[in-house]
PDB file of C-alpha atoms in Angstrom:
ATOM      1  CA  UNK A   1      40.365 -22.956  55.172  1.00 84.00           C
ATOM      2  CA  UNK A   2      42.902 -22.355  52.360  1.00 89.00           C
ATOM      3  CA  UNK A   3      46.506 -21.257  52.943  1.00 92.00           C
ATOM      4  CA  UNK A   4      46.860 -17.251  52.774  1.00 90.00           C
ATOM      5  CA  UNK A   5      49.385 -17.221  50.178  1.00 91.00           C
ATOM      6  CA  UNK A   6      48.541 -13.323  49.985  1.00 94.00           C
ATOM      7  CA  UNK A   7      50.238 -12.439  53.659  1.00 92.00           C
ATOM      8  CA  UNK A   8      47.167 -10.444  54.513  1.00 94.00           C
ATOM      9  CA  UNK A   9      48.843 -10.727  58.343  1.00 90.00           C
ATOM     10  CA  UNK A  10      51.978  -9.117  56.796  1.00 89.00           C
ATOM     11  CA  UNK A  11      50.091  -6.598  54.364  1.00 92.00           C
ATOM     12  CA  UNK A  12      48.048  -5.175  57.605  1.00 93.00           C
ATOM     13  CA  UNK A  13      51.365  -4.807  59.661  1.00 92.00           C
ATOM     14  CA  UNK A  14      52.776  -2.619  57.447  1.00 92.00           C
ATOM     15  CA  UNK A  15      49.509  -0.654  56.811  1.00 95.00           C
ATOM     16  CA  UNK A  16      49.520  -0.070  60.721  1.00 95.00           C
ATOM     17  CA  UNK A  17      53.555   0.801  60.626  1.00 96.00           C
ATOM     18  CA  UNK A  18      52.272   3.471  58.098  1.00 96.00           C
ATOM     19  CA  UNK A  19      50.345   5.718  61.069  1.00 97.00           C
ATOM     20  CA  UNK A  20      53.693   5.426  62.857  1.00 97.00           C
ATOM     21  CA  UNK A  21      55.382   7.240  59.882  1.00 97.00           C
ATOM     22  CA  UNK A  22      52.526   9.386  59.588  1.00 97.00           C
ATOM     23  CA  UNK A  23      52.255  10.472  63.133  1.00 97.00           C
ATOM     24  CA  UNK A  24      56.280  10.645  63.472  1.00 97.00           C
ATOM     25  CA  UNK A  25      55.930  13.110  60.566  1.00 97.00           C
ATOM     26  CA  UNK A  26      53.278  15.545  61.623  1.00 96.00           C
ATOM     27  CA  UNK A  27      55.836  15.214  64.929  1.00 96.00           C
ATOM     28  CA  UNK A  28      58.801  16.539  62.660  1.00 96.00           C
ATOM     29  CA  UNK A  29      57.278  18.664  60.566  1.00 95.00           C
ATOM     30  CA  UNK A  30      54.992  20.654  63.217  1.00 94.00           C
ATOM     31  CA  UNK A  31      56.009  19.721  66.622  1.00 94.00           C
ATOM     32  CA  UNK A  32      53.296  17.508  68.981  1.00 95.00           C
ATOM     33  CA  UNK A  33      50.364  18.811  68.774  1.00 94.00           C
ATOM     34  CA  UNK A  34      48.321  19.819  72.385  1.00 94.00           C
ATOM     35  CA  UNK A  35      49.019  17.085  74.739  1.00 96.00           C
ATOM     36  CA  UNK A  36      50.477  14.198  72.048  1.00 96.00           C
ATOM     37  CA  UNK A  37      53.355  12.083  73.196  1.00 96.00           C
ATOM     38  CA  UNK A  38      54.704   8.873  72.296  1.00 97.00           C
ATOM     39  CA  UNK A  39      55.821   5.433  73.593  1.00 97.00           C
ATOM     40  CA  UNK A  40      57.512   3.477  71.291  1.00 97.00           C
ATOM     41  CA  UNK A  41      58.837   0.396  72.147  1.00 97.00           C
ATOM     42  CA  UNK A  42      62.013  -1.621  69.430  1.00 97.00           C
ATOM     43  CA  UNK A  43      64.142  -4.415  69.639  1.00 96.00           C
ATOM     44  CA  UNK A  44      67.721  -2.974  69.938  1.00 96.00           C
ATOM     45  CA  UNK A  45      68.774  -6.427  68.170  1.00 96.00           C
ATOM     46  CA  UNK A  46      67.122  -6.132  65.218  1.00 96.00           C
ATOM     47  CA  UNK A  47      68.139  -5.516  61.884  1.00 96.00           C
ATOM     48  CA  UNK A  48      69.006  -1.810  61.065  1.00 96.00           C
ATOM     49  CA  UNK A  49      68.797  -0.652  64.261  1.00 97.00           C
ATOM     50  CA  UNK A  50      71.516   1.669  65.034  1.00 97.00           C
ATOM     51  CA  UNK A  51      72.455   2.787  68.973  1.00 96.00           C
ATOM     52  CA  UNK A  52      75.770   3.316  71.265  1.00 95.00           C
ATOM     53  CA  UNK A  53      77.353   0.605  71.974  1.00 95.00           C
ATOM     54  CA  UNK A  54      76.485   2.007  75.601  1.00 93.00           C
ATOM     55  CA  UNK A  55      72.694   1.718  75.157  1.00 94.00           C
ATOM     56  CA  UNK A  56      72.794  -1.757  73.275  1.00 94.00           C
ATOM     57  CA  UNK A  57      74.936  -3.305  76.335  1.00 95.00           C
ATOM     58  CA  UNK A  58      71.872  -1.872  78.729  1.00 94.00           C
ATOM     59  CA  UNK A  59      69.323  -2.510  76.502  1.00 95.00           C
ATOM     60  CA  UNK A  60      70.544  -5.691  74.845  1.00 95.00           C
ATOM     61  CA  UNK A  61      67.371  -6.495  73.730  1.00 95.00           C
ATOM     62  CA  UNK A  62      64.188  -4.149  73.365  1.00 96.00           C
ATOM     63  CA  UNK A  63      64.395  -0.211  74.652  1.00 96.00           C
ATOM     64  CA  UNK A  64      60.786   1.971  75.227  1.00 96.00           C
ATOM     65  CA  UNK A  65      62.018   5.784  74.152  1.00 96.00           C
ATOM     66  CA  UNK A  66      59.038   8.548  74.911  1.00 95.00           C
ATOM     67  CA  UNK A  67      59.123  11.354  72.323  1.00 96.00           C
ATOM     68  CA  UNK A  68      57.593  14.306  74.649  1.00 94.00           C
ATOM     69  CA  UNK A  69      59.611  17.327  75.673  1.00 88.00           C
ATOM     70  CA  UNK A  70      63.225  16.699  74.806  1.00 89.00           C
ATOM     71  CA  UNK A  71      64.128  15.180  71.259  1.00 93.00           C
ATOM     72  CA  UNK A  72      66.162  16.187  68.409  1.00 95.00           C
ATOM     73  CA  UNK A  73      66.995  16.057  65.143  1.00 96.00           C
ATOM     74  CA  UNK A  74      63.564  13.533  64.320  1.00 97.00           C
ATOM     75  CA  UNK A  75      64.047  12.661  60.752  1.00 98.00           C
ATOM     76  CA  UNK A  76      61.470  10.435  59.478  1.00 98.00           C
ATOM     77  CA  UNK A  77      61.855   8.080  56.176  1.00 97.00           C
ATOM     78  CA  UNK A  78      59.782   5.943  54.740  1.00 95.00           C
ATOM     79  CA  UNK A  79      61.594   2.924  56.181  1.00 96.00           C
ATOM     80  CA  UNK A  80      62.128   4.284  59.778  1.00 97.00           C
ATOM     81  CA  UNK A  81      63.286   7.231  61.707  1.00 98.00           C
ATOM     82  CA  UNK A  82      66.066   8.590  63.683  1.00 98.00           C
ATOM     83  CA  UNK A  83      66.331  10.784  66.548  1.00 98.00           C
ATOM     84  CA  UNK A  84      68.509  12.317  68.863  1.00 97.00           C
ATOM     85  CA  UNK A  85      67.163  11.930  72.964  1.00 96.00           C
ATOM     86  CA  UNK A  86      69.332  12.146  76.007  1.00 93.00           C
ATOM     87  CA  UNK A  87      69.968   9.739  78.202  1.00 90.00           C
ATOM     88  CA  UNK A  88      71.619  10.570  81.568  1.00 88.00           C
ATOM     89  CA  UNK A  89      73.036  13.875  80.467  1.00 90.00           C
ATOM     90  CA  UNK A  90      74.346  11.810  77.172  1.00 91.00           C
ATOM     91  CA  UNK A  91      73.124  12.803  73.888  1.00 94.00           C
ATOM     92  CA  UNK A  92      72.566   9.604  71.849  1.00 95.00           C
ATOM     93  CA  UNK A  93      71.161   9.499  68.111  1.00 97.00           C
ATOM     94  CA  UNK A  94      68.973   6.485  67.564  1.00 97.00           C
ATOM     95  CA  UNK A  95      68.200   4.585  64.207  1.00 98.00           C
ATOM     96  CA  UNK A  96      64.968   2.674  64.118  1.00 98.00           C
ATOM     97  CA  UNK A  97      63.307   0.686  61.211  1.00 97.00           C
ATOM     98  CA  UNK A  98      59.717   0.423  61.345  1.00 96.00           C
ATOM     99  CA  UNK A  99      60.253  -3.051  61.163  1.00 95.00           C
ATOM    100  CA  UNK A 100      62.176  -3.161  64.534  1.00 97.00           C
ATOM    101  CA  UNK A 101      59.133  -1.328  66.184  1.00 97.00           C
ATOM    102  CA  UNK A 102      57.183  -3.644  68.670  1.00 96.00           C
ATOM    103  CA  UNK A 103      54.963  -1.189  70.108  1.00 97.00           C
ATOM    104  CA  UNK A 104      53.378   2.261  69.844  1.00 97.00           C
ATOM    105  CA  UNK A 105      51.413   4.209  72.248  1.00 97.00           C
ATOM    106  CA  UNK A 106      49.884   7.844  72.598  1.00 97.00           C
ATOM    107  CA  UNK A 107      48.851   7.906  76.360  1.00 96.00           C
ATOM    108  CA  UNK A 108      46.862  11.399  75.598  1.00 95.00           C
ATOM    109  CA  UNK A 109      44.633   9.415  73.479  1.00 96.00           C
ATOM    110  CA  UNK A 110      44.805   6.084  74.495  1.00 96.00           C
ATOM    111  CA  UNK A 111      45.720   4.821  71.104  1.00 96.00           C
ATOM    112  CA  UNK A 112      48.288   1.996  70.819  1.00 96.00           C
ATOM    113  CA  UNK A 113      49.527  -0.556  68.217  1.00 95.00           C
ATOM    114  CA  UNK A 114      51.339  -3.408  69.299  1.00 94.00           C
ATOM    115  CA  UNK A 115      53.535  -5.358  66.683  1.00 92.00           C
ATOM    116  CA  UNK A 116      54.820  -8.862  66.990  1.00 85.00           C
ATOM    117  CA  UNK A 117      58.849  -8.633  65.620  1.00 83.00           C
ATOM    118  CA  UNK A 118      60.691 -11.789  65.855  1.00 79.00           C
ATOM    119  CA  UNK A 119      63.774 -12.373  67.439  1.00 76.00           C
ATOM    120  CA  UNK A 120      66.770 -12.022  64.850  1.00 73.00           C
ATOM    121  CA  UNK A 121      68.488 -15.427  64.499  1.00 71.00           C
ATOM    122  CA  UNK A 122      71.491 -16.418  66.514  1.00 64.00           C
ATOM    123  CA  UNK A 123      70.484 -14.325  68.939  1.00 59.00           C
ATOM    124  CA  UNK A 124      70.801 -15.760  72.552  1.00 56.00           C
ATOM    125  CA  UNK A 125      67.874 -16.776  74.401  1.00 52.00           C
ATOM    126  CA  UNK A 126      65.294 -13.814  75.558  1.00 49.00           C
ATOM    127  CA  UNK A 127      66.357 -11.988  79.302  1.00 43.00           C
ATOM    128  CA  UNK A 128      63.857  -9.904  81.528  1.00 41.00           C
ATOM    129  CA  UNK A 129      63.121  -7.106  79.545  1.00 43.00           C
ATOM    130  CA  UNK A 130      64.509  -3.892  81.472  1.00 42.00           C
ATOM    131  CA  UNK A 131      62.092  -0.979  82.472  1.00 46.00           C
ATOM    132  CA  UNK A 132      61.249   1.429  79.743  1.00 48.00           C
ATOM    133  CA  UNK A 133      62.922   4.619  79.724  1.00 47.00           C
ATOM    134  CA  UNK A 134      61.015   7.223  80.895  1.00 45.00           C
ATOM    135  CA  UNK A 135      60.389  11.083  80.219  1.00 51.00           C
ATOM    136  CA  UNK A 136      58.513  13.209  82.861  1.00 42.00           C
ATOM    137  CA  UNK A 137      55.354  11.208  82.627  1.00 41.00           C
ATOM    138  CA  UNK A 138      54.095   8.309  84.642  1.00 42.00           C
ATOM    139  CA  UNK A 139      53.919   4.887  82.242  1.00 44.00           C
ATOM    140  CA  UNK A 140      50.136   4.605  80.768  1.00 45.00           C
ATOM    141  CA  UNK A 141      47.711   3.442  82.824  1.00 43.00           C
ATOM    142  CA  UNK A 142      46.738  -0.747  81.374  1.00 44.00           C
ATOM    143  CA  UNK A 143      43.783   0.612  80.114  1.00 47.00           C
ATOM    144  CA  UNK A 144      44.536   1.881  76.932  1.00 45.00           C
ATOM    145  CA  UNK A 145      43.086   0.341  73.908  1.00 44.00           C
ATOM    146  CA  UNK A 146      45.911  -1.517  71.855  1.00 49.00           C
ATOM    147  CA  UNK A 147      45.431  -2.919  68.315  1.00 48.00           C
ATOM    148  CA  UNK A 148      47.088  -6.199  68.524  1.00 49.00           C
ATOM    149  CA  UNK A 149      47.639  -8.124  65.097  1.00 49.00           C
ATOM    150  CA  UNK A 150      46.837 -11.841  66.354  1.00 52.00           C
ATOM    151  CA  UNK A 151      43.376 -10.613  66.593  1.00 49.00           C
ATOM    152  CA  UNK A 152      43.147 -10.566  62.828  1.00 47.00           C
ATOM    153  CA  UNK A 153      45.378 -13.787  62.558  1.00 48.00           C
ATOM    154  CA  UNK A 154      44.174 -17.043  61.771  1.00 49.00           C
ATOM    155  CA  UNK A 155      43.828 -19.070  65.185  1.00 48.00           C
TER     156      UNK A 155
END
């Protein structure tokens, strides 16, 4: 087979980053919708990422945030969001590129997209990822159907 000197791999990743946007927007503009929550799942040591200095010691790596009951301020770009959450009685506002995002999930509909982000350079070798931070909801269950892009990846 020939080289994809298109990126079709890239072109579909940021198609799929698009129904984050799109689903972050109907969040600010109209609230969640019946029983709509979300997991999302970034690398805290990516580029453009912006947290305390608090969160990025205890999440050096990769943080889960739910967006349920209790978030602020959601303001959603074309390039990422930011929103305000809590976290132990702390009110934090958080800066995410969609390029940073690794993972997306709506447990009301079992709809997820998973995203593969690379580790920036320099940065030191990969740690146990720490639990996700959770809202008043249980983690979703494993059997949720997640869209994962090395399916449509050359083998």
């Amino acid at each position: 087979m020939a080289e994809d000197l298109m990126r079709y791999d890239l072109m579909a990743q940021e198609a799929l980053r698009g129904v984050i946007r799109r689903a972050l927007d109907v969040a600010a503009k109209k609230g969640l919708p019946g029983e709509h929550h979300f997991y999302i799942s970034f690398r805290t040591d990516a580029p453009g990422v912006e947290v305390s200095e608090k969160l990025k010691k205890q999440y050096p790596e990769e943080i889960t945030i739910v967006l349920q009951h209790q978030f602020y301020n959601l303001d959603v770009r074309e390039d990422g969001f930011s929103v305000d959450l809590t976290f132990n009685k702390v009110p934090e506002k958080l800066v995410v590129p969609y390029s940073a995002v690794q993972g997306f999930f709506d447990p009301s509909v079992q709809f997820g997209l998973q995203f593969e982000v690379k580790k920036p350079e320099g940065a030191p070798a990969e740690t146990p990822k720490p639990e996700p931070v959770k809202d008043e909801r249980p983690a979703p269950s494993g059997d949720a159907a997640v869209v994962s892009l090395d399916a449509f990846r050359k083998k």
